C-alpha cells in the first residue's frame, strides 16, 4: 500500500520534471533543480529508478514548488495534486525520508569501512526508524523538517485541519520491518563480524565458524589461542582499530562540513 502510494507521488514528480526539462532548460528559476537532474543523466526518464538516486532531486523540487506551480499554470498544464493537502503530506514526508536514507547511503560508502561498521550503520538506522515512528505518532516532527514546515503552514491557514500522520508512521514501520528482514542475517552474525576487527577481545563458537566455508575449526581455534598470547599481534590489532576510528572520525567531520555548506 505504502509503496504504491509513494510510487504514485514519485511518478508525478518525474513527469513534471521531464516536462520542465523539455521546456524550461534556460529558465533561471529552475537552475538548481535542473543542475541536480543533470547530475544523474537519464535518471528521470522512467519511474523504476533507485529511490536513493532521487533524494536531492526531490529536495530541489520541494524548494521551487511554488515556481513549478506557476510555470505549469502558464503552460496550461494541470496537476491539481501539487496543491492537494494529502498528496503534499506524502510528498514532504518522502523528501525528508529520502534525505535520511541518503545519509545512511553516504555512511556506507567510501574506504575504511569494515563489515562491522556497515552492520552498525544499518542497526543505527533501524533505531532511528523507531525514533521516526514515535516522532510521527506524536506529531512532533523533529526529524521531518520539510514535513513540519508544511504542517505548520496548514495549521496556520486552516487550524481545524487534521493531517493523517499516523498513516506515515505506519509506512515508516513497514520500512523498519523491511530493513529487519533484509538484514536479519547480519544480526545473527554480530559476534563473527566483531571478531574480524577485534580478534584479541572476542570469542567464537562452532556455529559462528561454520558460517565461513572452508575453515577448519580445529586449526582456527589453535591460531586464535596463539594470537591472544602474542603481545605483538594484540598491539597490532589495537593499533589497526585506532587507525580505523581515526578514519571514521575524519569521515564524520567531512560529512558535517559538507552538510554545513549546503
PDB file of C-alpha atoms in Angstrom:
ATOM      1  CA  UNK A   1       0.000   0.000   0.000  1.00  0.00           C
ATOM      2  CA  UNK A   2       2.733   2.467   1.007  1.00  0.00           C
ATOM      3  CA  UNK A   3       4.940   1.507  -1.935  1.00  0.00           C
ATOM      4  CA  UNK A   4       2.080   2.115  -4.352  1.00  0.00           C
ATOM      5  CA  UNK A   5       1.110   5.465  -2.839  1.00  0.00           C
ATOM      6  CA  UNK A   6       4.629   6.837  -2.695  1.00  0.00           C
ATOM      7  CA  UNK A   7       5.343   5.381  -6.110  1.00  0.00           C
ATOM      8  CA  UNK A   8       2.469   7.499  -7.428  1.00  0.00           C
ATOM      9  CA  UNK A   9       3.916  10.589  -5.738  1.00  0.00           C
ATOM     10  CA  UNK A  10       7.323   9.957  -7.250  1.00  0.00           C
ATOM     11  CA  UNK A  11       5.810   9.222 -10.653  1.00  0.00           C
ATOM     12  CA  UNK A  12       4.145  12.642 -10.744  1.00  0.00           C
ATOM     13  CA  UNK A  13       7.377  14.362  -9.690  1.00  0.00           C
ATOM     14  CA  UNK A  14       9.177  12.613 -12.547  1.00  0.00           C
ATOM     15  CA  UNK A  15       6.538  13.609 -15.109  1.00  0.00           C
ATOM     16  CA  UNK A  16       6.627  17.246 -14.019  1.00  0.00           C
ATOM     17  CA  UNK A  17      10.424  17.401 -14.074  1.00  0.00           C
ATOM     18  CA  UNK A  18      10.528  15.792 -17.510  1.00  0.00           C
ATOM     19  CA  UNK A  19       8.102  18.473 -18.688  1.00  0.00           C
ATOM     20  CA  UNK A  20      10.316  21.201 -17.218  1.00  0.00           C
ATOM     21  CA  UNK A  21      13.466  19.668 -18.695  1.00  0.00           C
ATOM     22  CA  UNK A  22      11.855  19.710 -22.133  1.00  0.00           C
ATOM     23  CA  UNK A  23      10.524  23.269 -21.947  1.00  0.00           C
ATOM     24  CA  UNK A  24      12.460  25.308 -19.381  1.00  0.00           C
ATOM     25  CA  UNK A  25      16.121  24.475 -19.921  1.00  0.00           C
ATOM     26  CA  UNK A  26      17.054  28.156 -19.955  1.00  0.00           C
ATOM     27  CA  UNK A  27      14.766  29.245 -17.146  1.00  0.00           C
ATOM     28  CA  UNK A  28      16.954  30.569 -14.318  1.00  0.00           C
ATOM     29  CA  UNK A  29      14.308  29.970 -11.647  1.00  0.00           C
ATOM     30  CA  UNK A  30      14.769  26.220 -12.141  1.00  0.00           C
ATOM     31  CA  UNK A  31      18.570  26.304 -12.323  1.00  0.00           C
ATOM     32  CA  UNK A  32      19.197  24.422  -9.046  1.00  0.00           C
ATOM     33  CA  UNK A  33      16.594  21.797  -9.892  1.00  0.00           C
ATOM     34  CA  UNK A  34      17.941  21.259 -13.401  1.00  0.00           C
ATOM     35  CA  UNK A  35      21.541  21.207 -12.165  1.00  0.00           C
ATOM     36  CA  UNK A  36      20.621  18.392  -9.788  1.00  0.00           C
ATOM     37  CA  UNK A  37      18.793  16.484 -12.525  1.00  0.00           C
ATOM     38  CA  UNK A  38      21.859  16.807 -14.766  1.00  0.00           C
ATOM     39  CA  UNK A  39      23.955  15.052 -12.111  1.00  0.00           C
ATOM     40  CA  UNK A  40      22.056  11.862 -12.987  1.00  0.00           C
ATOM     41  CA  UNK A  41      21.903  11.619 -16.820  1.00  0.00           C
ATOM     42  CA  UNK A  42      18.756   9.800 -17.919  1.00  0.00           C
ATOM     43  CA  UNK A  43      17.650   9.420 -14.307  1.00  0.00           C
ATOM     44  CA  UNK A  44      14.111  10.693 -14.687  1.00  0.00           C
ATOM     45  CA  UNK A  45      13.102   9.052 -17.935  1.00  0.00           C
ATOM     46  CA  UNK A  46      11.331   6.198 -16.193  1.00  0.00           C
ATOM     47  CA  UNK A  47       9.844   5.526 -12.777  1.00  0.00           C
ATOM     48  CA  UNK A  48      11.648   2.382 -11.601  1.00  0.00           C
ATOM     49  CA  UNK A  49      14.954   4.070 -10.708  1.00  0.00           C
ATOM     50  CA  UNK A  50      16.520   3.597  -7.281  1.00  0.00           C
ATOM     51  CA  UNK A  51      14.982   5.900  -4.670  1.00  0.00           C
ATOM     52  CA  UNK A  52      18.328   6.971  -3.248  1.00  0.00           C
ATOM     53  CA  UNK A  53      19.409   8.489  -6.549  1.00  0.00           C
ATOM     54  CA  UNK A  54      16.474  10.862  -6.406  1.00  0.00           C
ATOM     55  CA  UNK A  55      16.895  12.292  -2.926  1.00  0.00           C
ATOM     56  CA  UNK A  56      18.450  15.615  -3.881  1.00  0.00           C
ATOM     57  CA  UNK A  57      16.155  15.995  -6.877  1.00  0.00           C
ATOM     58  CA  UNK A  58      13.170  15.684  -4.535  1.00  0.00           C
ATOM     59  CA  UNK A  59      14.668  18.307  -2.246  1.00  0.00           C
ATOM     60  CA  UNK A  60      15.221  20.719  -5.154  1.00  0.00           C
ATOM     61  CA  UNK A  61      11.695  20.069  -6.406  1.00  0.00           C
ATOM     62  CA  UNK A  62      10.319  20.979  -2.986  1.00  0.00           C
ATOM     63  CA  UNK A  63      12.453  24.134  -2.842  1.00  0.00           C
ATOM     64  CA  UNK A  64      10.938  25.553  -6.036  1.00  0.00           C
ATOM     65  CA  UNK A  65       7.446  24.054  -5.812  1.00  0.00           C
ATOM     66  CA  UNK A  66       5.710  27.454  -5.959  1.00  0.00           C
ATOM     67  CA  UNK A  67       7.624  28.373  -9.113  1.00  0.00           C
ATOM     68  CA  UNK A  68       6.777  24.988 -10.612  1.00  0.00           C
ATOM     69  CA  UNK A  69       3.060  25.526  -9.994  1.00  0.00           C
ATOM     70  CA  UNK A  70       3.224  28.966 -11.633  1.00  0.00           C
ATOM     71  CA  UNK A  71       5.159  27.609 -14.604  1.00  0.00           C
ATOM     72  CA  UNK A  72       2.658  24.797 -15.181  1.00  0.00           C
ATOM     73  CA  UNK A  73      -0.264  27.231 -14.996  1.00  0.00           C
ATOM     74  CA  UNK A  74       1.417  29.447 -17.605  1.00  0.00           C
ATOM     75  CA  UNK A  75       1.791  26.419 -19.868  1.00  0.00           C
ATOM     76  CA  UNK A  76      -1.817  25.344 -19.300  1.00  0.00           C
ATOM     77  CA  UNK A  77      -0.790  22.064 -17.694  1.00  0.00           C
ATOM     78  CA  UNK A  78      -2.981  20.880 -14.847  1.00  0.00           C
ATOM     79  CA  UNK A  79      -1.603  18.865 -11.957  1.00  0.00           C
ATOM     80  CA  UNK A  80      -4.041  19.543  -9.084  1.00  0.00           C
ATOM     81  CA  UNK A  81      -2.121  17.128  -6.849  1.00  0.00           C
ATOM     82  CA  UNK A  82       0.588  19.771  -6.412  1.00  0.00           C
ATOM     83  CA  UNK A  83      -1.905  21.785  -4.362  1.00  0.00           C
ATOM     84  CA  UNK A  84      -3.636  18.837  -2.710  1.00  0.00           C
ATOM     85  CA  UNK A  85      -3.003  18.550   1.028  1.00  0.00           C
ATOM     86  CA  UNK A  86      -2.991  14.748   1.138  1.00  0.00           C
ATOM     87  CA  UNK A  87      -0.574  14.486  -1.800  1.00  0.00           C
ATOM     88  CA  UNK A  88       1.715  17.167  -0.361  1.00  0.00           C
ATOM     89  CA  UNK A  89       1.726  15.414   3.013  1.00  0.00           C
ATOM     90  CA  UNK A  90       3.150  12.288   1.389  1.00  0.00           C
ATOM     91  CA  UNK A  91       5.492  14.321  -0.794  1.00  0.00           C
ATOM     92  CA  UNK A  92       7.140  16.231   2.072  1.00  0.00           C
ATOM     93  CA  UNK A  93       7.397  13.040   4.106  1.00  0.00           C
ATOM     94  CA  UNK A  94       9.172  11.468   1.143  1.00  0.00           C
ATOM     95  CA  UNK A  95      11.535  14.445   0.841  1.00  0.00           C
ATOM     96  CA  UNK A  96      12.606  14.091   4.477  1.00  0.00           C
ATOM     97  CA  UNK A  97      12.775  10.295   4.453  1.00  0.00           C
ATOM     98  CA  UNK A  98      14.957  10.136   1.341  1.00  0.00           C
ATOM     99  CA  UNK A  99      17.305  12.631   2.989  1.00  0.00           C
ATOM    100  CA  UNK A 100      17.699  10.245   5.941  1.00  0.00           C
ATOM    101  CA  UNK A 101      18.225   7.330   3.549  1.00  0.00           C
ATOM    102  CA  UNK A 102      20.845   9.302   1.647  1.00  0.00           C
ATOM    103  CA  UNK A 103      22.726   9.952   4.885  1.00  0.00           C
ATOM    104  CA  UNK A 104      22.790   6.200   5.527  1.00  0.00           C
ATOM    105  CA  UNK A 105      23.973   5.617   1.977  1.00  0.00           C
ATOM    106  CA  UNK A 106      26.875   8.055   2.421  1.00  0.00           C
ATOM    107  CA  UNK A 107      27.924   6.366   5.667  1.00  0.00           C
ATOM    108  CA  UNK A 108      28.099   3.003   3.932  1.00  0.00           C
ATOM    109  CA  UNK A 109      30.220   4.237   1.040  1.00  0.00           C
ATOM    110  CA  UNK A 110      33.897   5.037   0.755  1.00  0.00           C
ATOM    111  CA  UNK A 111      37.092   3.491   2.022  1.00  0.00           C
ATOM    112  CA  UNK A 112      37.807   2.496   5.598  1.00  0.00           C
ATOM    113  CA  UNK A 113      34.523   0.705   6.290  1.00  0.00           C
ATOM    114  CA  UNK A 114      34.530  -2.767   7.787  1.00  0.00           C
ATOM    115  CA  UNK A 115      31.703  -5.261   7.775  1.00  0.00           C
ATOM    116  CA  UNK A 116      31.233  -4.381  11.453  1.00  0.00           C
ATOM    117  CA  UNK A 117      30.930  -0.638  10.791  1.00  0.00           C
ATOM    118  CA  UNK A 118      28.462  -1.323   7.959  1.00  0.00           C
ATOM    119  CA  UNK A 119      26.427  -3.521  10.270  1.00  0.00           C
ATOM    120  CA  UNK A 120      26.446  -0.841  12.963  1.00  0.00           C
ATOM    121  CA  UNK A 121      25.309   1.794  10.444  1.00  0.00           C
ATOM    122  CA  UNK A 122      22.321  -0.359   9.455  1.00  0.00           C
ATOM    123  CA  UNK A 123      21.381  -1.103  13.059  1.00  0.00           C
ATOM    124  CA  UNK A 124      21.715   2.581  13.980  1.00  0.00           C
ATOM    125  CA  UNK A 125      19.337   3.464  11.153  1.00  0.00           C
ATOM    126  CA  UNK A 126      16.846   0.876  12.397  1.00  0.00           C
ATOM    127  CA  UNK A 127      16.983   2.623  15.780  1.00  0.00           C
ATOM    128  CA  UNK A 128      16.366   5.935  14.028  1.00  0.00           C
ATOM    129  CA  UNK A 129      13.350   4.485  12.230  1.00  0.00           C
ATOM    130  CA  UNK A 130      11.914   3.580  15.644  1.00  0.00           C
ATOM    131  CA  UNK A 131      12.502   7.198  16.634  1.00  0.00           C
ATOM    132  CA  UNK A 132      10.871   8.456  13.429  1.00  0.00           C
ATOM    133  CA  UNK A 133       7.764   6.361  14.096  1.00  0.00           C
ATOM    134  CA  UNK A 134       7.340   7.964  17.521  1.00  0.00           C
ATOM    135  CA  UNK A 135       8.086  11.367  16.011  1.00  0.00           C
ATOM    136  CA  UNK A 136       5.226  10.940  13.535  1.00  0.00           C
ATOM    137  CA  UNK A 137       2.789   9.385  16.004  1.00  0.00           C
ATOM    138  CA  UNK A 138       3.235  12.259  18.459  1.00  0.00           C
ATOM    139  CA  UNK A 139       3.203  14.924  15.762  1.00  0.00           C
ATOM    140  CA  UNK A 140       6.482  16.452  16.974  1.00  0.00           C
ATOM    141  CA  UNK A 141       8.190  16.052  13.589  1.00  0.00           C
ATOM    142  CA  UNK A 142      11.587  16.928  14.995  1.00  0.00           C
ATOM    143  CA  UNK A 143      13.199  14.681  12.384  1.00  0.00           C
ATOM    144  CA  UNK A 144      10.994  15.704   9.452  1.00  0.00           C
ATOM    145  CA  UNK A 145      11.936  19.292   8.714  1.00  0.00           C
ATOM    146  CA  UNK A 146      10.048  19.829   5.448  1.00  0.00           C
ATOM    147  CA  UNK A 147       7.010  17.927   6.675  1.00  0.00           C
ATOM    148  CA  UNK A 148       6.976  20.003   9.864  1.00  0.00           C
ATOM    149  CA  UNK A 149       7.077  23.241   7.874  1.00  0.00           C
ATOM    150  CA  UNK A 150       4.193  22.030   5.713  1.00  0.00           C
ATOM    151  CA  UNK A 151       2.187  21.021   8.798  1.00  0.00           C
ATOM    152  CA  UNK A 152       2.733  24.445  10.380  1.00  0.00           C
ATOM    153  CA  UNK A 153       1.626  26.174   7.178  1.00  0.00           C
ATOM    154  CA  UNK A 154      -1.529  24.036   7.046  1.00  0.00           C
ATOM    155  CA  UNK A 155      -2.316  24.753  10.691  1.00  0.00           C
ATOM    156  CA  UNK A 156      -1.845  28.490  10.157  1.00  0.00           C
ATOM    157  CA  UNK A 157      -4.205  28.580   7.167  1.00  0.00           C
ATOM    158  CA  UNK A 158      -6.753  26.071   8.474  1.00  0.00           C
ATOM    159  CA  UNK A 159      -6.397  25.390  12.237  1.00  0.00           C
ATOM    160  CA  UNK A 160      -9.055  22.650  12.350  1.00  0.00           C
ATOM    161  CA  UNK A 161      -7.444  20.617   9.581  1.00  0.00           C
ATOM    162  CA  UNK A 162      -6.385  17.128  10.679  1.00  0.00           C
ATOM    163  CA  UNK A 163      -3.338  15.684   8.917  1.00  0.00           C
ATOM    164  CA  UNK A 164      -3.034  11.890   8.948  1.00  0.00           C
ATOM    165  CA  UNK A 165       0.459  11.466  10.360  1.00  0.00           C
ATOM    166  CA  UNK A 166      -0.380   8.009  11.716  1.00  0.00           C
ATOM    167  CA  UNK A 167      -0.552   6.682   8.161  1.00  0.00           C
ATOM    168  CA  UNK A 168       3.003   7.935   7.639  1.00  0.00           C
ATOM    169  CA  UNK A 169       4.054   6.310  10.912  1.00  0.00           C
ATOM    170  CA  UNK A 170       2.636   3.035   9.590  1.00  0.00           C
ATOM    171  CA  UNK A 171       4.649   3.377   6.382  1.00  0.00           C
ATOM    172  CA  UNK A 172       7.785   4.036   8.419  1.00  0.00           C
ATOM    173  CA  UNK A 173       7.039   0.928  10.464  1.00  0.00           C
ATOM    174  CA  UNK A 174       6.766  -1.076   7.232  1.00  0.00           C
ATOM    175  CA  UNK A 175      10.158   0.269   6.168  1.00  0.00           C
ATOM    176  CA  UNK A 176      11.621  -0.774   9.515  1.00  0.00           C
ATOM    177  CA  UNK A 177      10.281  -4.308   9.119  1.00  0.00           C
ATOM    178  CA  UNK A 178      11.744  -4.404   5.620  1.00  0.00           C
ATOM    179  CA  UNK A 179      15.168  -3.433   6.979  1.00  0.00           C
ATOM    180  CA  UNK A 180      14.984  -6.069   9.716  1.00  0.00           C
ATOM    181  CA  UNK A 181      14.013  -8.760   7.224  1.00  0.00           C
ATOM    182  CA  UNK A 182      16.687  -7.790   4.726  1.00  0.00           C
ATOM    183  CA  UNK A 183      19.483  -7.510   7.279  1.00  0.00           C
ATOM    184  CA  UNK A 184      18.311 -10.239   9.658  1.00  0.00           C
ATOM    185  CA  UNK A 185      21.286 -12.437   8.822  1.00  0.00           C
ATOM    186  CA  UNK A 186      23.564  -9.516   9.694  1.00  0.00           C
ATOM    187  CA  UNK A 187      22.171  -9.572  13.214  1.00  0.00           C
ATOM    188  CA  UNK A 188      22.742 -13.306  13.615  1.00  0.00           C
ATOM    189  CA  UNK A 189      26.474 -12.935  12.990  1.00  0.00           C
ATOM    190  CA  UNK A 190      27.281  -9.869  15.085  1.00  0.00           C
ATOM    191  CA  UNK A 191      29.870 -11.773  17.111  1.00  0.00           C
ATOM    192  CA  UNK A 192      31.591 -13.014  13.950  1.00  0.00           C
ATOM    193  CA  UNK A 193      31.792  -9.516  12.448  1.00  0.00           C
ATOM    194  CA  UNK A 194      33.181  -8.076  15.664  1.00  0.00           C
ATOM    195  CA  UNK A 195      35.775 -10.837  15.824  1.00  0.00           C
ATOM    196  CA  UNK A 196      37.136  -9.766  12.422  1.00  0.00           C
ATOM    197  CA  UNK A 197      38.288  -6.412  13.818  1.00  0.00           C
ATOM    198  CA  UNK A 198      38.742  -7.380  17.485  1.00  0.00           C
ATOM    199  CA  UNK A 199      40.051 -10.983  17.476  1.00  0.00           C
ATOM    200  CA  UNK A 200      42.016 -10.399  20.672  1.00  0.00           C
ATOM    201  CA  UNK A 201      38.847  -9.435  22.575  1.00  0.00           C
ATOM    202  CA  UNK A 202      36.143 -11.752  21.232  1.00  0.00           C
ATOM    203  CA  UNK A 203      35.475 -15.453  21.148  1.00  0.00           C
ATOM    204  CA  UNK A 204      33.627 -17.541  18.572  1.00  0.00           C
ATOM    205  CA  UNK A 205      31.759 -20.807  18.797  1.00  0.00           C
ATOM    206  CA  UNK A 206      31.469 -23.591  16.240  1.00  0.00           C
ATOM    207  CA  UNK A 207      28.222 -22.173  14.833  1.00  0.00           C
ATOM    208  CA  UNK A 208      29.960 -18.880  14.027  1.00  0.00           C
ATOM    209  CA  UNK A 209      32.830 -20.640  12.288  1.00  0.00           C
ATOM    210  CA  UNK A 210      30.541 -22.876  10.248  1.00  0.00           C
ATOM    211  CA  UNK A 211      29.271 -19.719   8.559  1.00  0.00           C
ATOM    212  CA  UNK A 212      32.695 -19.338   6.886  1.00  0.00           C
ATOM    213  CA  UNK A 213      33.168 -22.035   4.215  1.00  0.00           C
ATOM    214  CA  UNK A 214      36.443 -23.938   4.178  1.00  0.00           C
ATOM    215  CA  UNK A 215      37.534 -23.014   7.713  1.00  0.00           C
ATOM    216  CA  UNK A 216      38.937 -25.773   9.896  1.00  0.00           C
ATOM    217  CA  UNK A 217      37.558 -25.257  13.395  1.00  0.00           C
ATOM    218  CA  UNK A 218      40.492 -27.152  14.919  1.00  0.00           C
ATOM    219  CA  UNK A 219      43.172 -25.094  13.156  1.00  0.00           C
ATOM    220  CA  UNK A 220      41.310 -21.832  13.687  1.00  0.00           C
ATOM    221  CA  UNK A 221      40.970 -22.327  17.437  1.00  0.00           C
ATOM    222  CA  UNK A 222      44.692 -23.106  17.709  1.00  0.00           C
ATOM    223  CA  UNK A 223      45.628 -19.985  15.702  1.00  0.00           C
ATOM    224  CA  UNK A 224      43.424 -17.762  17.870  1.00  0.00           C
ATOM    225  CA  UNK A 225      44.993 -19.178  21.027  1.00  0.00           C
ATOM    226  CA  UNK A 226      48.434 -18.247  19.669  1.00  0.00           C
ATOM    227  CA  UNK A 227      47.241 -14.787  18.621  1.00  0.00           C
ATOM    228  CA  UNK A 228      45.782 -13.907  22.017  1.00  0.00           C
ATOM    229  CA  UNK A 229      49.031 -14.905  23.711  1.00  0.00           C
ATOM    230  CA  UNK A 230      51.125 -12.724  21.385  1.00  0.00           C
ATOM    231  CA  UNK A 231      51.723  -9.175  22.601  1.00  0.00           C
ATOM    232  CA  UNK A 232      52.839  -8.224  19.099  1.00  0.00           C
ATOM    233  CA  UNK A 233      49.542  -9.233  17.461  1.00  0.00           C
ATOM    234  CA  UNK A 234      47.390  -7.874  20.278  1.00  0.00           C
ATOM    235  CA  UNK A 235      49.117  -4.498  19.959  1.00  0.00           C
ATOM    236  CA  UNK A 236      48.901  -4.688  16.171  1.00  0.00           C
ATOM    237  CA  UNK A 237      45.127  -5.096  16.226  1.00  0.00           C
ATOM    238  CA  UNK A 238      44.772  -2.325  18.791  1.00  0.00           C
ATOM    239  CA  UNK A 239      46.771  -0.041  16.506  1.00  0.00           C
ATOM    240  CA  UNK A 240      44.711  -1.016  13.462  1.00  0.00           C
ATOM    241  CA  UNK A 241      41.475  -0.288  15.307  1.00  0.00           C
ATOM    242  CA  UNK A 242      42.781   3.103  16.400  1.00  0.00           C
ATOM    243  CA  UNK A 243      43.535   3.847  12.735  1.00  0.00           C
ATOM    244  CA  UNK A 244      40.003   2.784  11.786  1.00  0.00           C
ATOM    245  CA  UNK A 245      38.489   5.030  14.444  1.00  0.00           C
ATOM    246  CA  UNK A 246      40.554   7.982  13.212  1.00  0.00           C
ATOM    247  CA  UNK A 247      39.414   7.274   9.658  1.00  0.00           C
ATOM    248  CA  UNK A 248      35.767   7.224  10.741  1.00  0.00           C
ATOM    249  CA  UNK A 249      36.244  10.466  12.696  1.00  0.00           C
ATOM    250  CA  UNK A 250      37.655  12.149   9.595  1.00  0.00           C
ATOM    251  CA  UNK A 251      34.728  10.908   7.522  1.00  0.00           C
ATOM    252  CA  UNK A 252      32.246  12.231  10.087  1.00  0.00           C
ATOM    253  CA  UNK A 253      33.997  15.612  10.138  1.00  0.00           C
ATOM    254  CA  UNK A 254      33.949  15.743   6.348  1.00  0.00           C
ATOM    255  CA  UNK A 255      30.233  14.903   6.206  1.00  0.00           C
ATOM    256  CA  UNK A 256      29.474  17.523   8.859  1.00  0.00           C
ATOM    257  CA  UNK A 257      31.400  20.215   6.989  1.00  0.00           C
ATOM    258  CA  UNK A 258      29.741  19.211   3.708  1.00  0.00           C
ATOM    259  CA  UNK A 259      26.275  19.403   5.246  1.00  0.00           C
ATOM    260  CA  UNK A 260      27.108  22.799   6.715  1.00  0.00           C
ATOM    261  CA  UNK A 261      27.910  24.131   3.242  1.00  0.00           C
ATOM    262  CA  UNK A 262      24.581  23.112   1.723  1.00  0.00           C
TER     263      UNK A 262
END
